[in-house]
Amino acid sequence: MTTALPELADGVFYYESLGGGRFRSTIHAQGAWNPHEQHMAPASGILADALMRHDPRNDVRLARISYEILGLIPGGEFQITTSTLRPGRTIELIQAELSAGGRTAIRAAAWRMITSDTSAVAAVEDEPMPAPDECKPWDGASVWPGGFIRSLEMRIAEGHRPGSGRVWIRTSHPLTDKADSTDLARLMGLVDTANGIAARVPPGKDSYIFPNVDLQIHMYRAPSGEWLGLDNKVSFGADGIGLTSTVLHDIDGPFGRAEQILTLRKS
């Protein structure tokens, strides 16, 4: 049985805004594992965008976003709802859910924390990675199918190998047809690609599939700009579970980390 392809929006962006928290995906949001689903990366971005817009405050920022992937993310039309789980003056927990066809596909919970001047003690232990102009162009679409991967510009650093790699990613496509998302939301819409930039084994037929069931992002600094740098390592356990661990960078240097737990299966 073949799943029917969804009705998609048309445009050079990832999502058409339909109003009232409703959106429709374009071909550019198409996933790599199945043609009828969305890729987790742009879906993460539109959820981050919704979190940024939820009861906005100038004195706080998103410090951690925890995405739980509850099943296949259908392409086409969907709804995003936001709520406050734990209000607070200095720390609060907010949530965004992406639902389609009466089912929640992704639940994202974010800690929003008050900011203050701690520049006197600011320090980072994560190592910088070579700048984009020091890296070579890389065609991710030669490894992965799907409209989302085709929408990206990628540059790869020396030393790349299966299980470990450093890649810069950017896109000229805005998250929505309104093109009014923050840098943070747009960069969050690229992070999930970390699970595919240095695959330990070729994905697909007669090999293995290794989709992630979550995405955890921690940010000690607010990112900016159009380039996202991924310095990652992939580990496969012996019992069908793996982990992709990534240091996240913008042009100014490292700003946080991402973790993705994987379900590893023979294809």
Coordinates of C-alpha atoms in Angstrom, one line a residue:
M1 CA 0.0 0.0 0.0
T2 CA 1.4 3.4 -1.0
T3 CA 0.6 6.4 1.1
A4 CA -0.9 9.2 -1.0
L5 CA 1.1 12.4 -1.4
P6 CA -0.3 15.4 0.5
E7 CA -1.6 18.6 -1.0
L8 CA 1.3 21.0 -0.7
A9 CA 1.6 24.8 -0.9
D10 CA 3.5 26.4 -3.7
G11 CA 6.3 28.9 -3.1
V12 CA 10.0 29.4 -2.4
F13 CA 9.6 29.1 1.4
Y14 CA 9.0 26.2 3.8
Y15 CA 5.5 27.0 5.0
E16 CA 2.4 29.0 3.9
S17 CA 0.7 30.7 6.8
L18 CA -3.0 30.1 6.7
G19 CA -3.8 32.1 9.9
G20 CA -5.0 31.0 13.3
G21 CA -1.9 28.8 13.9
R22 CA -2.5 26.8 10.7
F23 CA 0.2 26.2 8.1
R24 CA 0.7 24.2 4.9
S25 CA 4.1 22.8 4.0
T26 CA 5.8 23.1 0.6
I27 CA 8.0 20.6 -1.3
H28 CA 11.0 22.3 0.3
A29 CA 9.9 20.9 3.7
Q30 CA 9.7 17.3 2.4
G31 CA 11.4 14.6 4.5
A32 CA 14.2 12.2 3.5
W33 CA 12.8 8.9 4.8
N34 CA 9.3 9.2 3.2
P35 CA 8.1 11.5 0.4
H36 CA 4.7 12.1 2.1
E37 CA 6.2 13.4 5.4
Q38 CA 7.9 16.6 6.5
H39 CA 11.6 16.7 7.5
M40 CA 12.0 17.3 11.2
A41 CA 14.4 20.3 10.6
P42 CA 12.0 22.8 9.1
A43 CA 9.2 21.5 11.4
S44 CA 11.6 22.3 14.3
G45 CA 12.0 25.8 12.9
I46 CA 8.3 26.6 12.7
L47 CA 7.8 25.3 16.2
A48 CA 10.7 27.5 17.5
D49 CA 9.1 30.4 15.6
A50 CA 5.8 29.7 17.4
L51 CA 7.6 29.5 20.8
M52 CA 9.3 32.9 20.1
R53 CA 5.9 34.5 19.4
H54 CA 4.2 33.0 22.5
D55 CA 3.5 35.8 25.1
P56 CA 6.8 37.6 24.0
R57 CA 9.0 39.3 26.6
N58 CA 12.2 41.4 26.0
D59 CA 13.9 40.2 29.2
V60 CA 14.1 36.5 28.5
R61 CA 15.3 34.2 25.7
L62 CA 15.0 30.5 24.8
A63 CA 17.8 28.5 26.4
R64 CA 16.6 25.0 25.8
I65 CA 14.2 23.4 23.4
S66 CA 13.2 19.7 23.8
Y67 CA 11.5 18.2 20.8
E68 CA 9.7 14.9 21.1
I69 CA 8.8 13.3 17.8
L70 CA 5.6 11.4 18.4
G71 CA 5.2 9.8 15.0
L72 CA 5.4 10.6 11.3
I73 CA 5.2 14.3 10.5
P74 CA 2.6 14.5 7.7
G75 CA 3.2 16.9 4.8
G76 CA 0.5 19.4 3.9
E77 CA -1.7 21.2 6.3
F78 CA -1.2 21.2 10.1
Q79 CA -1.9 23.2 13.2
I80 CA 0.4 24.7 15.9
T81 CA -0.9 25.4 19.4
T82 CA 1.2 27.1 22.2
S83 CA 0.8 27.2 25.9
T84 CA 2.6 28.1 29.2
L85 CA 3.3 25.1 31.3
R86 CA 5.1 26.8 34.2
P87 CA 4.9 30.6 34.4
G88 CA 7.6 32.6 36.2
R89 CA 9.2 36.0 36.5
T90 CA 12.8 34.7 35.8
I91 CA 12.3 31.2 34.4
E92 CA 9.3 29.8 32.6
L93 CA 8.4 26.6 30.6
I94 CA 6.4 27.0 27.4
Q95 CA 5.2 24.5 24.9
A96 CA 4.3 24.2 21.2
E97 CA 2.5 21.2 19.6
L98 CA 2.3 20.4 15.9
S99 CA -0.8 18.4 15.0
A100 CA -2.3 17.1 11.8
G101 CA -5.3 14.9 11.1
G102 CA -6.3 14.9 14.8
R103 CA -2.9 13.6 16.0
T104 CA 0.0 15.4 17.6
A105 CA 3.2 14.7 15.6
I106 CA 5.7 16.8 17.6
R107 CA 5.7 18.3 21.1
A108 CA 8.3 21.0 21.9
A109 CA 8.9 22.3 25.4
A110 CA 11.2 25.3 25.9
W111 CA 12.8 26.8 29.0
R112 CA 12.7 30.6 28.6
M113 CA 15.1 32.3 31.0
I114 CA 15.8 35.9 32.1
T115 CA 18.9 37.5 30.7
S116 CA 21.5 39.6 32.6
D117 CA 25.0 40.9 32.0
T118 CA 27.5 38.1 32.8
S119 CA 30.1 39.2 30.3
A120 CA 32.7 39.5 33.1
V121 CA 32.7 35.7 33.5
A122 CA 31.7 34.6 30.0
A123 CA 33.8 31.6 28.7
V124 CA 33.3 28.8 26.2
E125 CA 35.1 25.4 26.2
D126 CA 33.8 24.2 22.8
E127 CA 36.3 24.5 20.0
P128 CA 35.6 26.7 17.0
M129 CA 35.3 25.1 13.5
P130 CA 36.7 26.4 10.2
A131 CA 34.6 29.2 8.7
P132 CA 32.3 28.5 5.7
D133 CA 34.7 30.1 3.2
E134 CA 37.4 27.7 4.4
C135 CA 35.3 24.7 3.6
K136 CA 34.4 22.9 0.3
P137 CA 30.9 22.8 -1.2
W138 CA 29.1 19.6 -0.5
D139 CA 26.0 18.1 -2.2
G140 CA 23.9 16.6 0.6
A141 CA 21.3 15.6 -2.0
S142 CA 23.7 13.0 -3.4
V143 CA 23.3 11.1 -0.1
W144 CA 19.8 12.0 1.0
P145 CA 16.5 12.4 -1.0
G146 CA 13.8 14.9 -0.3
G147 CA 12.9 18.5 -1.0
F148 CA 14.3 19.8 2.2
I149 CA 17.8 18.6 1.6
R150 CA 17.7 20.0 -2.0
S151 CA 16.9 23.4 -0.5
L152 CA 20.2 23.7 1.4
E153 CA 23.6 25.0 0.6
M154 CA 26.3 23.0 2.4
R155 CA 30.0 23.3 2.9
I156 CA 32.1 20.5 4.4
A157 CA 35.4 20.8 6.4
E158 CA 38.4 18.7 6.0
G159 CA 38.6 15.5 8.0
H160 CA 35.0 14.5 7.3
R161 CA 34.4 10.7 7.7
P162 CA 31.5 8.3 8.5
G163 CA 30.6 9.0 12.1
S164 CA 32.2 12.4 12.5
G165 CA 32.0 15.6 10.5
R166 CA 31.9 19.4 10.4
V167 CA 29.4 21.0 8.0
W168 CA 28.1 24.5 7.5
I169 CA 24.5 24.8 6.3
R170 CA 22.3 27.7 5.2
T171 CA 19.2 28.2 3.1
S172 CA 17.8 31.1 1.1
H173 CA 14.2 30.0 1.8
P174 CA 12.4 31.8 4.6
L175 CA 10.5 29.7 7.1
T176 CA 7.1 31.1 6.0
D177 CA 5.7 33.2 3.2
K178 CA 5.7 36.1 5.5
A179 CA 9.5 36.0 5.8
D180 CA 9.5 37.6 9.3
S181 CA 11.1 34.9 11.5
T182 CA 14.0 35.6 13.8
D183 CA 17.5 34.3 13.2
L184 CA 17.1 31.9 16.1
A185 CA 14.0 30.3 14.7
R186 CA 15.5 30.0 11.2
L187 CA 18.7 28.4 12.6
M188 CA 16.6 26.0 14.7
G189 CA 15.1 25.0 11.4
L190 CA 18.4 23.5 10.3
V191 CA 19.7 21.7 13.4
D192 CA 18.0 18.3 12.8
T193 CA 20.2 17.8 9.7
A194 CA 23.0 16.9 12.1
N195 CA 21.8 13.3 12.0
G196 CA 22.6 13.0 8.3
I197 CA 25.8 14.9 7.7
A198 CA 28.2 12.1 8.8
A199 CA 26.2 8.9 8.7
R200 CA 28.1 5.9 10.0
V201 CA 26.5 3.8 7.3
P202 CA 24.8 4.6 3.9
P203 CA 21.1 5.2 4.6
G204 CA 18.4 3.3 2.8
K205 CA 17.9 -0.1 1.1
D206 CA 20.1 -3.1 2.1
S207 CA 21.7 -1.0 4.9
Y208 CA 20.2 0.6 7.9
I209 CA 17.7 3.4 8.8
F210 CA 18.4 5.5 11.8
P211 CA 15.8 8.2 12.4
N212 CA 15.9 10.2 15.6
V213 CA 12.9 10.2 17.9
D214 CA 13.9 13.4 19.6
L215 CA 15.9 16.6 19.3
Q216 CA 17.4 18.3 22.4
I217 CA 18.9 21.8 21.9
H218 CA 20.8 23.7 24.6
M219 CA 22.0 27.3 23.9
Y220 CA 24.4 29.2 26.2
R221 CA 24.3 32.1 23.7
A222 CA 21.7 33.3 21.3
P223 CA 22.7 32.6 17.7
S224 CA 22.5 34.9 14.8
G225 CA 23.1 35.1 11.1
E226 CA 22.3 32.7 8.2
W227 CA 25.0 30.0 8.6
L228 CA 24.6 27.1 11.0
G229 CA 27.8 25.1 11.8
L230 CA 27.5 21.4 12.9
D231 CA 30.4 19.7 14.5
N232 CA 29.1 16.3 15.2
K233 CA 29.8 12.7 16.2
V234 CA 27.6 9.7 15.7
S235 CA 27.6 6.6 17.9
F236 CA 25.8 3.3 17.3
G237 CA 25.2 0.9 20.2
A238 CA 25.0 -2.9 19.8
D239 CA 21.3 -3.1 20.7
G240 CA 19.6 -1.0 18.0
I241 CA 20.0 2.5 19.6
G242 CA 22.3 5.3 18.6
L243 CA 23.2 8.9 19.4
T244 CA 24.1 11.9 17.4
S245 CA 25.9 14.6 19.4
T246 CA 26.6 18.0 17.9
V247 CA 28.3 21.3 18.9
L248 CA 26.3 24.1 17.3
H249 CA 28.0 27.2 15.7
D250 CA 27.2 30.4 14.0
I251 CA 29.7 32.7 12.4
D252 CA 30.8 34.1 15.8
G253 CA 31.6 30.7 17.2
P254 CA 30.0 27.9 19.2
F255 CA 26.7 28.7 20.9
G256 CA 25.3 25.4 22.2
R257 CA 24.7 21.7 21.7
A258 CA 22.2 19.3 20.2
E259 CA 21.5 15.6 21.0
Q260 CA 19.4 13.1 19.0
I261 CA 18.6 9.6 20.2
L262 CA 18.3 7.2 17.2
T263 CA 16.3 4.0 16.5
L264 CA 18.7 1.9 14.4
R265 CA 17.1 -0.8 12.2
K266 CA 18.1 -2.9 9.2
S267 CA 16.4 -1.8 6.0

